[in-house]
Every structure is written in C-alpha cells, then in structure tokens.
Tab-separated table of C-alpha atoms in Angstrom:
chain	number	residue	atom	x	y	z
K	146	MET	CA	-162.062	96.756	50.578
K	147	ASN	CA	-160.174	93.569	51.455
K	148	GLY	CA	-157.707	95.161	54.276
K	149	LYS	CA	-158.803	95.964	57.849
K	150	PHE	CA	-158.594	99.055	59.599
K	151	ILE	CA	-157.713	99.509	63.152
K	152	SER	CA	-157.558	102.687	65.281
K	153	ILE	CA	-155.942	103.570	68.641
K	154	GLU	CA	-157.343	106.314	70.782
K	155	GLY	CA	-156.816	107.598	74.393
K	156	ILE	CA	-156.064	110.551	76.463
K	157	GLU	CA	-152.487	111.820	76.764
K	158	GLY	CA	-150.280	109.053	78.557
K	159	ALA	CA	-152.531	106.260	78.082
K	160	GLY	CA	-149.722	104.119	76.490
K	161	LYS	CA	-150.842	104.158	72.777
K	162	SER	CA	-147.352	104.008	71.194
K	163	THR	CA	-146.300	100.791	73.046
K	164	GLN	CA	-149.573	99.090	72.248
K	165	LEU	CA	-149.359	100.000	68.578
K	166	ALA	CA	-146.046	98.487	68.315
K	167	PHE	CA	-147.310	95.190	70.059
K	168	ILE	CA	-150.253	95.104	67.620
K	169	GLN	CA	-147.891	95.864	64.503
K	170	HIS	CA	-145.710	93.013	65.618
K	171	TYR	CA	-148.793	90.418	66.135
K	172	LEU	CA	-150.342	91.183	62.971
K	173	ARG	CA	-146.906	90.959	61.036
K	174	GLU	CA	-146.381	87.485	62.635
K	175	GLN	CA	-149.818	86.468	61.252
K	176	GLY	CA	-148.505	87.315	58.026
K	177	ARG	CA	-150.445	90.638	57.373
K	178	THR	CA	-148.929	93.572	55.534
K	179	VAL	CA	-149.282	96.365	57.872
K	180	VAL	CA	-149.355	100.255	57.364
K	181	VAL	CA	-148.786	102.252	60.466
K	182	THR	CA	-149.952	105.880	60.260
K	183	ARG	CA	-151.193	108.656	62.779
K	184	GLU	CA	-153.490	111.518	63.050
K	185	PRO	CA	-152.964	114.616	62.613
K	186	GLY	CA	-150.485	113.738	60.043
K	187	GLY	CA	-149.836	110.730	57.941
K	188	THR	CA	-149.067	112.541	54.782
K	189	GLU	CA	-146.631	115.201	53.853
K	190	LEU	CA	-149.250	117.852	54.035
K	191	GLY	CA	-150.889	116.383	57.000
K	192	GLU	CA	-147.749	116.427	58.925
K	193	GLN	CA	-147.451	120.157	57.999
K	194	ILE	CA	-150.807	120.506	59.524
K	195	ARG	CA	-149.901	118.658	62.651
K	196	THR	CA	-147.195	121.057	63.157
K	197	LEU	CA	-149.620	123.949	63.236
K	198	LEU	CA	-152.002	122.075	65.435
K	199	LEU	CA	-149.420	120.728	68.216
K	200	SER	CA	-146.887	123.638	68.316
K	201	PRO	CA	-147.319	125.640	71.494
K	202	SER	CA	-148.359	129.398	70.868
K	203	GLU	CA	-149.167	132.313	72.795
K	204	ILE	CA	-151.882	133.094	70.145
K	205	PRO	CA	-154.831	131.006	70.821
K	206	MET	CA	-156.258	129.063	67.872
K	207	ALA	CA	-160.110	129.663	67.232
K	208	VAL	CA	-161.941	126.082	67.959
K	209	ASN	CA	-163.341	126.179	64.615
K	210	THR	CA	-159.920	126.360	63.013
K	211	GLU	CA	-158.525	123.676	64.946
K	212	LEU	CA	-161.722	121.443	63.984
K	213	LEU	CA	-161.310	122.184	60.313
K	214	LEU	CA	-157.657	121.624	60.327
K	215	MET	CA	-158.180	118.233	61.918
K	216	PHE	CA	-160.401	117.362	59.163
K	217	ALA	CA	-158.321	118.989	56.463
K	218	ALA	CA	-155.422	116.377	57.549
K	219	ARG	CA	-157.967	113.548	57.566
K	220	ALA	CA	-159.383	113.947	54.043
K	221	GLU	CA	-155.660	113.986	52.815
K	222	HIS	CA	-154.991	111.031	55.010
K	223	ILE	CA	-158.145	108.862	53.915
K	224	ALA	CA	-157.155	109.837	50.291
K	225	GLN	CA	-153.448	109.436	50.108
K	226	VAL	CA	-152.879	106.569	52.872
K	227	ILE	CA	-155.770	104.738	54.271
K	228	THR	CA	-158.090	103.959	51.095
K	229	PRO	CA	-155.453	102.841	48.973
K	230	ALA	CA	-153.893	100.503	51.754
K	231	LEU	CA	-157.370	98.934	52.535
K	232	GLU	CA	-157.904	98.424	48.657
K	233	ARG	CA	-154.685	96.533	48.429
K	234	GLY	CA	-155.564	94.320	51.217
K	235	ASP	CA	-153.154	95.882	53.944
K	236	TRP	CA	-153.916	96.387	57.521
K	237	VAL	CA	-153.977	99.850	58.555
K	238	ILE	CA	-153.310	100.851	62.149
K	239	SER	CA	-154.016	104.535	63.092
K	240	ASP	CA	-152.689	106.254	66.020
K	241	ARG	CA	-156.089	108.247	66.632
K	242	PHE	CA	-158.836	108.742	63.928
K	243	THR	CA	-162.256	110.298	64.094
K	244	ASP	CA	-163.230	109.475	67.641
K	245	ALA	CA	-160.253	112.008	68.880
K	246	THR	CA	-161.996	114.745	66.927
K	247	PHE	CA	-165.296	114.030	68.935
K	248	ALA	CA	-163.249	113.564	72.157
K	249	TYR	CA	-160.725	116.517	71.882
K	250	GLN	CA	-162.729	119.280	69.866
K	251	GLY	CA	-166.147	117.962	71.004
K	252	GLY	CA	-165.784	116.991	74.549
K	253	GLY	CA	-162.620	119.050	75.277
K	254	ARG	CA	-163.166	122.326	73.189
K	255	GLY	CA	-167.125	121.927	73.592
K	256	ILE	CA	-167.783	121.949	69.886
K	257	ASN	CA	-171.293	120.880	69.143
K	258	GLN	CA	-171.194	116.900	68.235
K	259	GLN	CA	-173.804	117.281	65.427
K	260	ARG	CA	-171.514	119.924	63.640
K	261	ILE	CA	-168.709	117.427	63.917
K	262	GLU	CA	-170.789	114.670	62.873
K	263	GLN	CA	-171.813	116.566	59.814
K	264	ILE	CA	-168.269	117.263	58.694
K	265	ALA	CA	-167.394	113.481	59.593
K	266	GLN	CA	-170.199	112.243	57.082
K	267	TRP	CA	-168.753	114.515	54.332
K	268	THR	CA	-164.993	113.751	54.805
K	269	LEU	CA	-165.398	110.059	55.683
K	270	SER	CA	-167.855	108.735	53.063
K	271	GLY	CA	-168.692	105.898	55.353
K	272	LEU	CA	-165.337	105.036	56.380
K	273	GLN	CA	-164.943	103.582	59.622
K	274	PRO	CA	-162.371	101.509	61.666
K	275	ASP	CA	-163.237	97.732	61.787
K	276	VAL	CA	-162.103	98.056	65.658
K	277	THR	CA	-161.115	100.751	67.681
K	278	PHE	CA	-158.995	100.183	70.893
K	279	LEU	CA	-159.667	102.767	73.358
K	280	PHE	CA	-156.803	102.675	76.249
K	281	ASP	CA	-158.505	104.187	79.206
K	282	LEU	CA	-157.011	105.387	82.476
K	283	PRO	CA	-157.697	108.139	85.112
K	284	VAL	CA	-156.536	111.567	83.921
K	285	GLU	CA	-154.011	112.138	86.846
K	286	ILE	CA	-152.323	108.941	86.093
K	287	GLY	CA	-151.886	109.987	82.330
K	288	GLN	CA	-150.654	113.462	83.247
K	289	GLN	CA	-148.215	111.823	85.679
K	290	ARG	CA	-146.875	109.712	82.616
K	291	VAL	CA	-146.776	112.724	80.334
K	292	ILE	CA	-144.483	114.605	82.913
K	293	SER	CA	-142.068	111.466	83.598
K	294	ARG	CA	-141.235	111.414	79.923
K	295	ASN	CA	-139.102	114.651	80.498
K	296	GLU	CA	-140.027	115.815	76.852
K	297	ASP	CA	-141.430	118.867	75.597
K	298	ILE	CA	-145.081	119.245	75.607
K	299	ASP	CA	-147.389	119.987	72.970
K	300	ARG	CA	-150.259	122.658	72.664
K	301	PHE	CA	-152.766	119.890	74.004
K	302	GLU	CA	-150.383	118.479	76.724
K	303	GLN	CA	-150.415	121.959	78.253
K	304	GLU	CA	-154.408	121.804	78.757
K	305	LYS	CA	-155.606	121.460	82.312
K	306	VAL	CA	-157.130	118.476	84.209
K	307	ASP	CA	-160.697	119.461	83.499
K	308	PHE	CA	-160.077	119.511	79.664
K	309	PHE	CA	-158.690	115.876	79.901
K	310	GLN	CA	-161.463	114.747	81.716
K	311	LYS	CA	-164.128	116.058	79.309
K	312	ILE	CA	-161.999	113.869	76.766
K	313	ARG	CA	-162.100	110.745	78.772
K	314	ASP	CA	-165.672	111.015	79.548
K	315	CYS	CA	-166.526	111.657	75.631
K	316	TYR	CA	-164.266	108.724	74.962
K	317	LEU	CA	-166.174	106.367	77.437
K	318	GLN	CA	-169.608	107.661	76.023
K	319	ARG	CA	-168.655	106.955	72.576
K	320	ALA	CA	-167.567	103.428	73.672
K	321	GLU	CA	-170.844	102.790	75.444
K	322	ASP	CA	-172.877	104.030	72.242
K	323	GLU	CA	-170.604	101.818	69.969
K	324	PRO	CA	-169.550	98.590	72.032
K	325	GLU	CA	-169.200	96.234	68.833
K	326	ARG	CA	-166.483	98.750	67.345
K	327	ILE	CA	-164.793	100.480	70.456
K	328	LYS	CA	-163.079	98.257	72.994
K	329	VAL	CA	-162.259	99.794	76.086
K	330	ILE	CA	-158.698	98.422	77.364
K	331	ASP	CA	-157.820	99.364	80.830
K	332	ALA	CA	-154.444	101.123	80.466
K	333	THR	CA	-153.458	100.584	84.297
K	334	GLN	CA	-153.095	96.816	83.632
K	335	SER	CA	-149.444	95.320	82.831
K	336	ILE	CA	-147.963	95.404	79.357
K	337	ASP	CA	-148.362	91.594	79.221
K	338	ASP	CA	-151.952	91.477	80.364
K	339	ILE	CA	-152.800	94.371	77.818
K	340	GLY	CA	-151.080	92.245	75.142
K	341	VAL	CA	-153.202	89.150	76.006
K	342	GLN	CA	-156.586	91.188	75.678
K	343	LEU	CA	-155.578	92.766	72.595
K	344	SER	CA	-154.438	89.289	71.040
K	345	ARG	CA	-157.853	87.826	71.739
K	346	ILE	CA	-159.733	90.611	70.006
K	347	LEU	CA	-157.411	90.829	67.056
K	348	GLN	CA	-158.107	86.958	66.366
K	349	THR	CA	-161.724	87.885	66.075
K	350	LEU	CA	-160.719	89.923	63.020
C-alpha cells in the first residue's frame, strides 16, 4: 500500500477533533490526498452500529456484545474505506482505531486483552496505523471539558471516573509497549504547542 494510515486516540475531552482538523489541513498543504474517517462508523453500516453503541439506554449492553459490534464495524470500515484509500495512495486519518478497543473494552470493561488480540488478528489481517497520536490528559480535566460542551452525552461519556482512569492507564501502557508507533501528546498544552509537536512527527512520515 502506498498511502499512510494515522489514528488518533484519547479519553473523552482530549481534543481529538481539533487536532484531527489540524493534521488534515497540514497534510493537504503538503499536497496529500486525505481521507478523514472515524470509529465506530466510517461506513453506512458502521454508522448504524455506532448509533447502537453510543445511544444511552436503560438496558445495559453485554460487554461481549459491545466488543463484537466494535469489530464488526471495524471489519466493514477496513474493507470499504481504509484499505481502498491506502491502495490509492491516500493518507487516512481515523478518529480512533483498534487501540480504542483495547483501552475501552479491555481496560474500561475488563475484557481479557488476549481475547481482544485474537479478534484483532482475524479482523485486521496485519493492518496497523503508521503512527498513532495519543492525546493524553488527566481524567478530571477531560470530564470538565465534556461537561463544558453543553451537549448530550453518549453511553460511554456517562461512565464514572474510575472507568476512564482505567482507559487512560491502558492507553499509556500501550504507548509504553509500542513507542515507535504510539506518540503521546500532552493534551493540556496550548493548541499552538501541540501543532508544533504534531508537525515534527508528521514530517518524519
């Protein structure tokens, strides 16, 4: 594949959307064709699954159901969007990818990481982002940012502090295990400072 694959990760309120827009603009200025997408979602079927996963409900969803729905959406996403774009030589930026599943369903929900790895190996067929930007900040700050948006919160955003702390810890452990791919960005910095850091890393690609 001739294109490059970038994923963006972080807990709720980490500012992923703002930085995704910066990366998109930066790459287009460099003459790259950029495809921006998201998980869960990115396809017609994936967006339907996203609605199932994110819509608040009084009936709890079984954790294994949540895990399998995530990978079902991802399988469609890879087949319909990511792989074709990379084969064309495009640069793909995805708001979340498999690291999110390890963090949210593994760290947050407590699903065995080996089980997730087995499904990932089957679903991904070796596909990995060329670089993953992990926007990290304390959970309390992230929750304050979510509240300040004054928007309806989804099923995940309704979880308690402990849930997000487990997610953050899992993300940071994955970054420690894969430092060449996962680049930790201090999301408490100014937008300008983050932009400088992102630009330096993108230049290496």
